[in-house]
Coordinates of C-alpha atoms and ligand atoms in Angstrom, one line a residue:
X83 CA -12.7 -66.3 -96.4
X84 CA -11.0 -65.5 -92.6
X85 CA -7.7 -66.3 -92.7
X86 CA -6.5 -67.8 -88.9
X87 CA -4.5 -64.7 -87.8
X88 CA -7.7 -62.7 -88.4
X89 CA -9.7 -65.5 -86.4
X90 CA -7.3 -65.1 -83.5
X91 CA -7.7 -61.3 -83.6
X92 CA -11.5 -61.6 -83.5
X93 CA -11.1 -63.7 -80.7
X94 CA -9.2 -61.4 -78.9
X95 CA -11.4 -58.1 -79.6
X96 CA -14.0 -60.5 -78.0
X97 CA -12.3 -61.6 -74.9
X98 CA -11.1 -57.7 -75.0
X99 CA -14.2 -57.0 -75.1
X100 CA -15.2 -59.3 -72.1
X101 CA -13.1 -58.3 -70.0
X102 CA -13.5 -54.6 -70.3
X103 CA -17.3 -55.2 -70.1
X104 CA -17.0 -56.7 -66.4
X105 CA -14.8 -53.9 -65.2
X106 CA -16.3 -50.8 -66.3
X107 CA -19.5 -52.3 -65.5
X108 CA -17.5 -53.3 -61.5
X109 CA -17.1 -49.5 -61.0
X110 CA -20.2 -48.7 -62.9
X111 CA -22.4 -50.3 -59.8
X112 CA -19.7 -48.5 -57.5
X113 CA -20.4 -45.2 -58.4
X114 CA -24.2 -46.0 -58.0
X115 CA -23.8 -47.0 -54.6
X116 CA -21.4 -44.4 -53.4
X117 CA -24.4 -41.9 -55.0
X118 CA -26.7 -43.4 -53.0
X119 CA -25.2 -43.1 -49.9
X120 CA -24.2 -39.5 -50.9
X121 CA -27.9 -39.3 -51.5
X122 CA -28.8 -40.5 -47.7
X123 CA -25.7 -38.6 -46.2
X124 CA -26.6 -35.1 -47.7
X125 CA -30.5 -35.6 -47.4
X126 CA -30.0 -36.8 -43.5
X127 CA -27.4 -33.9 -42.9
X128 CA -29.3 -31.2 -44.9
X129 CA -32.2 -31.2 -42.6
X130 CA -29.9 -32.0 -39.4
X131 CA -28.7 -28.2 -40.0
X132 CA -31.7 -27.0 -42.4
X133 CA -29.3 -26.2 -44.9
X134 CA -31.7 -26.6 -48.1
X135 CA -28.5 -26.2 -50.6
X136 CA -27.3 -29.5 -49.5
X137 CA -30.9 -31.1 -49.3
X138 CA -31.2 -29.8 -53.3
X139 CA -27.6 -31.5 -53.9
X140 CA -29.0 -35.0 -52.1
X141 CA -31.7 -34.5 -54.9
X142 CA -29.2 -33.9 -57.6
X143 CA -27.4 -37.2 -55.9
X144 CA -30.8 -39.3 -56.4
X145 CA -31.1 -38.5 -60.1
X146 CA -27.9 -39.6 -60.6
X147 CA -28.6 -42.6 -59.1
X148 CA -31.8 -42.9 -61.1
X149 CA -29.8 -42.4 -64.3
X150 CA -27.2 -45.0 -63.2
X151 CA -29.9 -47.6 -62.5
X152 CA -31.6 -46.8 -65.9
X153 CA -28.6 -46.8 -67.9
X154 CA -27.2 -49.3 -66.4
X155 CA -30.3 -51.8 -67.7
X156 CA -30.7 -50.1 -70.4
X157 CA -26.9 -51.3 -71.1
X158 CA -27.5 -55.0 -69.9
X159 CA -30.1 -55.7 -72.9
X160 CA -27.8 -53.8 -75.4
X161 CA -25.0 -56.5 -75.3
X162 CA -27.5 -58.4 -77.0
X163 CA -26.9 -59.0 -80.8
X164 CA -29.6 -60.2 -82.6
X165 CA -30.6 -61.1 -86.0
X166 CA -33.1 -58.5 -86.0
X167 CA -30.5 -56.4 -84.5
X168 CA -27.2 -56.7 -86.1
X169 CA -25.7 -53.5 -84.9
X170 CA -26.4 -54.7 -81.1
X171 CA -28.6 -52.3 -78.5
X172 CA -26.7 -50.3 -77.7
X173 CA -28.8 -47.4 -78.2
X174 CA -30.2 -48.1 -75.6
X175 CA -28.1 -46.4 -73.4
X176 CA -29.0 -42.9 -75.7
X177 CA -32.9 -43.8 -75.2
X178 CA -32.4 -44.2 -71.6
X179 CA -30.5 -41.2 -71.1
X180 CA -32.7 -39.0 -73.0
X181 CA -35.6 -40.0 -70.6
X182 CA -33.5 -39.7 -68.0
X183 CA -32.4 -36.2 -69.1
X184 CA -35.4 -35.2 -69.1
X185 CA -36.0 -36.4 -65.5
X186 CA -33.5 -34.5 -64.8
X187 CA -34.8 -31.3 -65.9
X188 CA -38.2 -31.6 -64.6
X189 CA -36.4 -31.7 -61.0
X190 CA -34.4 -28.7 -61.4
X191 CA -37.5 -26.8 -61.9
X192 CA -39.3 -28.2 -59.3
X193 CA -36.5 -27.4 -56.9
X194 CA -36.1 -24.1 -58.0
X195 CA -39.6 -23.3 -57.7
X196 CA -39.4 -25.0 -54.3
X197 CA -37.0 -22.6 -53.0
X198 CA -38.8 -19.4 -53.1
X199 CA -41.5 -21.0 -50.6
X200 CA -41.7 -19.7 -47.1
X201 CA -40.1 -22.0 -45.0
X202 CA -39.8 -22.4 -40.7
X203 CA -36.0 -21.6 -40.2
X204 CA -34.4 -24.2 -38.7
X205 CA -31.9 -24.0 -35.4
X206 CA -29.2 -25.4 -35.3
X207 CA -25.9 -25.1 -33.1
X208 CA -22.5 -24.2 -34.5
X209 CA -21.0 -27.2 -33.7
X210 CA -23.5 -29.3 -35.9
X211 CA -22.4 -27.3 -38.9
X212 CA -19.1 -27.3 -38.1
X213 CA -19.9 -31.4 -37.6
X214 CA -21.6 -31.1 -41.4
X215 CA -18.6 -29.0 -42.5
X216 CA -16.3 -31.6 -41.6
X217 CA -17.9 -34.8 -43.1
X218 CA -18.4 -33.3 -46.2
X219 CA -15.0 -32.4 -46.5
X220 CA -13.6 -35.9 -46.0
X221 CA -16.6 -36.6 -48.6
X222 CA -14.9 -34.3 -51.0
X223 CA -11.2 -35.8 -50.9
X224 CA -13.0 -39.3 -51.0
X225 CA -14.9 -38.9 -54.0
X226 CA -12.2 -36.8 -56.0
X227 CA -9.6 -39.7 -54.8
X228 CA -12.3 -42.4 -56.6
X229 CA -13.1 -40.7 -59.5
X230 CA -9.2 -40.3 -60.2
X231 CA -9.2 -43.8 -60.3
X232 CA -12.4 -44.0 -62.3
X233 CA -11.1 -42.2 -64.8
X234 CA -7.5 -43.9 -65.1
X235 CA -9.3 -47.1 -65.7
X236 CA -11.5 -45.5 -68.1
X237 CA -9.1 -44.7 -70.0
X238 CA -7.2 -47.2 -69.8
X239 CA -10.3 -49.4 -71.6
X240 CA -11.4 -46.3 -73.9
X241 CA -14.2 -46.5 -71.9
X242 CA -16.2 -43.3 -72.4
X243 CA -18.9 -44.0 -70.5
X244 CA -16.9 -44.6 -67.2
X245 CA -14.7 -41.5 -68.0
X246 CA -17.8 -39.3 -68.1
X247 CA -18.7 -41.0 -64.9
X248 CA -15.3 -40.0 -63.4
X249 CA -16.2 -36.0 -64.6
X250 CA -19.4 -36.1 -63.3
X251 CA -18.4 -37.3 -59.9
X252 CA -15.7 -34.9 -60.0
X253 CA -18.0 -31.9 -60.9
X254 CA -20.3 -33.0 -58.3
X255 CA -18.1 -32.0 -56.1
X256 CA -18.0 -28.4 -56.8
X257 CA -21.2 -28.4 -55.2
X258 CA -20.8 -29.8 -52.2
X259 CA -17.6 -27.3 -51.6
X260 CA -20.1 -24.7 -52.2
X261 CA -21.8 -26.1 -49.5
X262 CA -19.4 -25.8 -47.3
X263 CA -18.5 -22.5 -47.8
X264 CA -22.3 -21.9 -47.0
X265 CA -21.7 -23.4 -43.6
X266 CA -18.8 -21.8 -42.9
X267 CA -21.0 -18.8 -43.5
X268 CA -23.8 -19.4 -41.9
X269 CA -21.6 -19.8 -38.7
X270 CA -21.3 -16.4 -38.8
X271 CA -24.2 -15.4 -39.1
X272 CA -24.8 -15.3 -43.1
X273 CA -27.3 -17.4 -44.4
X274 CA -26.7 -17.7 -48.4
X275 CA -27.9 -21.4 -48.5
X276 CA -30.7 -20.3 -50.3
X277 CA -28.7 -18.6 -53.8
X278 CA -25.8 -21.4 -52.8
X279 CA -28.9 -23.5 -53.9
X280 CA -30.0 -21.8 -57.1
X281 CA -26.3 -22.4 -58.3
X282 CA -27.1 -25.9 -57.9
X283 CA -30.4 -26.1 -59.3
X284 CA -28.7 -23.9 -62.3
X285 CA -25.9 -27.0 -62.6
X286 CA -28.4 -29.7 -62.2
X287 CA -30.2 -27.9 -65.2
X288 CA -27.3 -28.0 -66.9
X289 CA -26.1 -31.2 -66.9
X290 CA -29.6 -32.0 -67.6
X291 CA -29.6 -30.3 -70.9
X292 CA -26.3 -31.5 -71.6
X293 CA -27.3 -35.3 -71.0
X294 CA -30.0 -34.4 -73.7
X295 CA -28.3 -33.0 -76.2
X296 CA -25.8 -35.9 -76.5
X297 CA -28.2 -38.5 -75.9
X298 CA -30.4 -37.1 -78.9
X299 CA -27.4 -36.5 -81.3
X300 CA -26.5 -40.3 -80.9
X301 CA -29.6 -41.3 -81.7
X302 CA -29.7 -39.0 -84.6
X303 CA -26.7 -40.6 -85.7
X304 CA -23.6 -37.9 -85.6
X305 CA -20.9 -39.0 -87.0
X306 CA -17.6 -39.6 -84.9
X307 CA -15.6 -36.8 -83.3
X308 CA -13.2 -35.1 -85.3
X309 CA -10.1 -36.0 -83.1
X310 CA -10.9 -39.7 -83.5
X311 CA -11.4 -39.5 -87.3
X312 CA -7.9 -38.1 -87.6
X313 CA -6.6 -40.7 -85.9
X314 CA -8.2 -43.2 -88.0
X315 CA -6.9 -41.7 -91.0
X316 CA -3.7 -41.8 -89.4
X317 CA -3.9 -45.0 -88.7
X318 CA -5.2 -45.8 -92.6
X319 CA -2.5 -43.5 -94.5
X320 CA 0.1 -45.9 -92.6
X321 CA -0.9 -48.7 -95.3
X322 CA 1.4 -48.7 -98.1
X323 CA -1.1 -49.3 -101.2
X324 CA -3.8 -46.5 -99.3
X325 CA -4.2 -43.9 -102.2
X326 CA -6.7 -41.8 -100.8
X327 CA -9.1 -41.9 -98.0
X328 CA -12.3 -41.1 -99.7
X329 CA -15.1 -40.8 -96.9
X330 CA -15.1 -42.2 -92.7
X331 CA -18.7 -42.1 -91.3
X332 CA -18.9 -43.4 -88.0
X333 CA -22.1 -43.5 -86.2
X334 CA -22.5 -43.5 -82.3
X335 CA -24.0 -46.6 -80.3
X336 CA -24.3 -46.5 -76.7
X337 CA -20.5 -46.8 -76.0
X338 CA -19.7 -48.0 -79.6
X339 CA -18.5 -46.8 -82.6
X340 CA -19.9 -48.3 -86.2
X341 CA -17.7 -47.3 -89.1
X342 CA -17.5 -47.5 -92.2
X343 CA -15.0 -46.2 -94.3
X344 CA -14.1 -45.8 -98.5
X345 CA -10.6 -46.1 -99.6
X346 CA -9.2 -45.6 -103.0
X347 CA -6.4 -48.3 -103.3
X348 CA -3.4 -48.7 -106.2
X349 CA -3.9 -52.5 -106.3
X350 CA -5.2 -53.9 -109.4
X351 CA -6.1 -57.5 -108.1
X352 CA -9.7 -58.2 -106.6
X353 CA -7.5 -60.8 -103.8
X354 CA -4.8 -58.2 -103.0
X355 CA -6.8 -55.6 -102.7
X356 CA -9.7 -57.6 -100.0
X357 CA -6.6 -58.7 -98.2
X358 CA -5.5 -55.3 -97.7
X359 CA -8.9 -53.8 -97.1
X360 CA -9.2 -56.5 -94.2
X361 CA -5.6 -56.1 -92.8
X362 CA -7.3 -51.9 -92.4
X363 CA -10.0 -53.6 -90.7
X364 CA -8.1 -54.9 -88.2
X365 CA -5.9 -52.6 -87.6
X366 CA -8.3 -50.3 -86.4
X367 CA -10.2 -52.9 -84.4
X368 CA -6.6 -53.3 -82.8
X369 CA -6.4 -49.4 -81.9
X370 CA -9.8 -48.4 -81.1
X371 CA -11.0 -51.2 -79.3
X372 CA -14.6 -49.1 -78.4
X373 CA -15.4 -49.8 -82.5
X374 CA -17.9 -52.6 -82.7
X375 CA -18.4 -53.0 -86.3
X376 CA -16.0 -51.3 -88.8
X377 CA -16.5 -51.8 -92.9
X378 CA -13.9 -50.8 -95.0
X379 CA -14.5 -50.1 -98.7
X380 CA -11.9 -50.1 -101.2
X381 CA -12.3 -48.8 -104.9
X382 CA -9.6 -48.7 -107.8
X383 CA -8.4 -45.8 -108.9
X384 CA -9.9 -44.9 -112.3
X385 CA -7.5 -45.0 -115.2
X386 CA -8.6 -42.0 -116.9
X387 CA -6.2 -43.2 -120.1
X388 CA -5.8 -46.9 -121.0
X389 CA -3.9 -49.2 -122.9
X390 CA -6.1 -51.2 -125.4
X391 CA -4.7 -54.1 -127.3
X392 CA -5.9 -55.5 -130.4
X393 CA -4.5 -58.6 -132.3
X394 CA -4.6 -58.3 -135.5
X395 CA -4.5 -60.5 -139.2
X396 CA -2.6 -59.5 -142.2
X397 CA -5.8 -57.2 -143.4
X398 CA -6.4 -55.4 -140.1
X399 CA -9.1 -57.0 -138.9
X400 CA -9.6 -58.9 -135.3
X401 CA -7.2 -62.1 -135.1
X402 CA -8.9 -65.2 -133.9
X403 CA -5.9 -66.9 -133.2
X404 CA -3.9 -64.7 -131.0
X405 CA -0.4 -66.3 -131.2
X406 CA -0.4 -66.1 -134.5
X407 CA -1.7 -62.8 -135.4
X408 CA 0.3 -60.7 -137.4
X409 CA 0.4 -57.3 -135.6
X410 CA -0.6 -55.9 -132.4
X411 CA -2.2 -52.8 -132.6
X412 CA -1.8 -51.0 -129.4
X413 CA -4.1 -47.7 -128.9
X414 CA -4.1 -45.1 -125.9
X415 CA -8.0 -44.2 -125.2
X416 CA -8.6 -41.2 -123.0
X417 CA -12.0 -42.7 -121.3
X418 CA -13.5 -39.3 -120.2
X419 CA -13.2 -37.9 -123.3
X420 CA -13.2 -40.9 -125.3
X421 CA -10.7 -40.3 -127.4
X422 CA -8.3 -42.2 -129.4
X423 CA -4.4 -40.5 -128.3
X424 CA -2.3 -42.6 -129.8
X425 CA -2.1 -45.4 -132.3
X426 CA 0.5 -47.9 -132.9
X427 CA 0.9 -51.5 -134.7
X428 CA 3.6 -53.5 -133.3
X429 CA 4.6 -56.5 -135.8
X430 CA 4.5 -59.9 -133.8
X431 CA 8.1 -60.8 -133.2
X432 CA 7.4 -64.0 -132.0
X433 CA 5.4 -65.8 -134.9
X434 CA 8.9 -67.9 -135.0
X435 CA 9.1 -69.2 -131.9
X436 CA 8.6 -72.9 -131.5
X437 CA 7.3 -72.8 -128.0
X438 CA 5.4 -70.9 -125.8
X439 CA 4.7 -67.9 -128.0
X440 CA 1.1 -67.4 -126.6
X441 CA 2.7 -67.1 -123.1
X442 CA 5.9 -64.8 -124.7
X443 CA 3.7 -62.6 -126.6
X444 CA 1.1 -61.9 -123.8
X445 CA 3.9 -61.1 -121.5
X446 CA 5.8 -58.7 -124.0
X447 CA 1.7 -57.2 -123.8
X448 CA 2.1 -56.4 -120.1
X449 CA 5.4 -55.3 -120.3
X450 CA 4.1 -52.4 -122.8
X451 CA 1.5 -51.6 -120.1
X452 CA -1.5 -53.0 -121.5
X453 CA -4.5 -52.7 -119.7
X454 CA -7.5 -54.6 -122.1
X455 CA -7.6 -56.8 -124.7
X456 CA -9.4 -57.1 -127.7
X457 CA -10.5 -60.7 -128.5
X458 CA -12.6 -63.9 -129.9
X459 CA -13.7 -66.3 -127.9
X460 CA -10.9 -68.2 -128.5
X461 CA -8.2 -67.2 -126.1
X462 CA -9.9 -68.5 -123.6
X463 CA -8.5 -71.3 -121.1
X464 CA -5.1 -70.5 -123.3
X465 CA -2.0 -69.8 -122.1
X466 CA -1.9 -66.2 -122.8
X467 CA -5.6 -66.0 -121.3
X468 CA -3.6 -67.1 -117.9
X469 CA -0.7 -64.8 -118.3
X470 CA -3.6 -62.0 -118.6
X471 CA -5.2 -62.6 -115.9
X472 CA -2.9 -62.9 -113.4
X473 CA -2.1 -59.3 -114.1
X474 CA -5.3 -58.5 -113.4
X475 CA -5.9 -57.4 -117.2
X476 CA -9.7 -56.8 -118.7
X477 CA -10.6 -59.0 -122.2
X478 CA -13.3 -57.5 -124.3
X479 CA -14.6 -60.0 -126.2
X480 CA -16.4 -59.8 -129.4
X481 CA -18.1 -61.6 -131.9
X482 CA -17.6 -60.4 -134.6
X483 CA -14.1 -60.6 -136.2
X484 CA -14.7 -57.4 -138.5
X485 CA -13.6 -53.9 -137.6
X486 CA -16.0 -51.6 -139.6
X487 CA -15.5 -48.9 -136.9
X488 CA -12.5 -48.8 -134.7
X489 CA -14.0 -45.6 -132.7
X490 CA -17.2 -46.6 -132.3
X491 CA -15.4 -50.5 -131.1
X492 CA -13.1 -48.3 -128.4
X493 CA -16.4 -46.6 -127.5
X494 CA -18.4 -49.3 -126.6
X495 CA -15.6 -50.8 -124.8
X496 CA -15.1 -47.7 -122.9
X497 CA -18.6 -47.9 -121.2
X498 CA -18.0 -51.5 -120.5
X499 CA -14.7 -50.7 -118.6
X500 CA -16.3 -48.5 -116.1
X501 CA -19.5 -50.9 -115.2
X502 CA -16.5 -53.4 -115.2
X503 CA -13.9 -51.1 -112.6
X504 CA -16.8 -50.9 -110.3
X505 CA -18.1 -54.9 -110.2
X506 CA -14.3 -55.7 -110.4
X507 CA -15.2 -58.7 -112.4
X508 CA -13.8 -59.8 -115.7
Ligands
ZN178 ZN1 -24.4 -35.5 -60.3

């Protein structure tokens, strides 16, 4: 059914793919190992000048290690599809991060509750602090100089997962200025490490909560942000033969987005219409390369009022020969009501013609705008049958030639034509 442009595009979202995978996951295992060192740096400099603010950020440092390391493995088995898993593993990462939310909490307390312990105060000179002071604030500029980077990449490969990384490092940082202004104070004589600590406990508790509640609506499945489902719209209206945009539900996974999405199209044809519905598909594939899986539905739009055609003999009744019946009878049904709006017998013009008439007649038909027609067995494989169905017209076909009841005929028909609009089959 793939057509080769479509192959090469699938190929490409893979390399895309690929390639994005090695780098976000290159600065991924950076920022773990800059954490760790911030971990040892802060931890060995903490207790150098018993400063138990910066002790509580090294702690803060070593959970986001933790949480690196954990998500990080956590997204190593998701790039695994799988028959049993279709979707991929990426939820993984959610699972992992919930657990390590909740890690994350746990600490906060026990740091907090750590802090109002009686502690031996430590001594330390001023030009230790002033020592401290300085490395952390190379440490600062450092660190907001990488996570500029991290970010610009991130973005540049819709990476959410490194930009969040970026923000987080960046936010870390607050902290440690704190810190320094503790220090600073300190040198003079002012010891506030202590509440310069609670801040950071508070933070640390609330990026632990925060963690948690967007691990846990992930895995509960919220649907896509609203910013990106505009865009996708924006994206979808841009299709000519787009009527309406009838539902997007995307679903969160890890990094990637699952989508599926109901459009109403103004294409008659089964063929034009999956073309179209797959040309969507790519498109947004093409734009939001951090979809894995997108599904686009298309439905007709319901006719409320159609054209029903029904060849006719001398005395009214159903014409078993369609090129030579005698009159067309051409009737407007309103479906929802099912009603009959308008009745009209057209003579067949063409009973003359030498050649062709099956062919001439059907197309006259389609020019009037007929949407089914009535008829034996016998068109079929005809000319006219052809003509039909290339536009994409609905036969009814019955058995019996008699018309006892011509409402009670347009009313069964009726309730075929809307099992009919939704199978799409003739
Ligand atoms: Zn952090």
């Amino acid at each position: 059914m793939y057509k080769r442009e479509e192959l090469i595009l699938n190929q490409a979202n893979v390399d895309y793919k690929k390639e994005s995978k090695k780098v976000i996951n290159k600065l991924l295992i950076a920022s773990t190992f800059i954490n760790l060192a911030l971990t040892i740096i802060k931890y060995v400099l903490g207790k150098w000048i018993g400063n138990v603010a910066l002790q509580a950020d090294a702690l803060h440092s070593s959970l986001d290690v933790l949480s690196s390391v954990i998500v990080f493995s956590a997204m190593f088995f998701s790039y695994i599809k799988s028959e049993k898993f279709p979707f991929g593993l990426y939820k993984l990462e959610n699972i992992a991060s919930s657990f390590v939310s909740l890690l994350i909490i746990l600490t906060a307390f026990e740091i907090g509750y750590s802090l109002f312990e009686k502690r031996e105060p430590v001594h330390t000179s001023v030009l230790n602090q002033i020592i401290v002071a300085i490395v952390l604030f190379f440490i600062v500029i450092l660190m907001y100089l990488y996570s500029k980077y991290e970010k610009k990449i991130g973005t540049q490969y819709s990476s959410s997962g490194l930009v969040s990384d970026a923000e987080h490092i960046k936010s870390d940082l607050f902290s440690i200025f704190i810190i320094i202004c503790s220090i600073i104070f300190s040198i003079f004589g002012l010891n506030i490490d202590k509440y310069v600590a609670i801040v950071i406990v508070v933070m640390i508790l609330h990026s632990g909560f925060e963690l948690l509640k967007n691990s846990t609506l992930a895995l509960l499945d919220i649907n896509v942000d609203k910013k990106t489902i505009e865009a996708i719209k924006q994206e979808i209206s841009q299709f000519e033969h787009v009527n309406e945009i009838t539902s997007i539900k995307g679903r969160k996974s890890g990094r990637f987005m699952l989508l599926e999405i109901i459009v109403k199209l103004d294409i008659a044809s089964f063929e034009e219409a999956h073309k179209l519905s797959s040309q969507i598909e790519q498109r947004i594939y093409e734009k939001f390369p951090n979809v894995d899986n997108v599904i686009v539905h298309y439905e007709p739009i319901e006719k409320k009022i159609v054209k029903i055609c029904i060849p006719q003999t001398k005395n009214e009744q159903i014409s078993e020969d369609f090129s030579n019946s005698s009159s067309f009878l051409i009737i407007d049904y309103d479906l929802s009501r099912k009603k009959i709006l308008n009745k009209q017998q057209k003579p067949n013009d063409f009973l003359e013609l030498k050649e062709k008439k099956g062919i001439q007649i059907a197309l006259y038909l389609v020019k009037e705008g007929v949407d089914i027609i009535v008829t034996t067995k016998h068109i079929e494989n005809t000319g006219p049958y052809f003509v039909f169905k290339t536009h994409n017209k609905k036969f009814y076909v019955v058995e019996n030639v008699q018309i006892d009841n011509l409402e009670e005929l347009l009313k069964s028909i009726s309730n075929k034509i809307y099992v009919k609009q939704t199978g799409e089959e003739t």
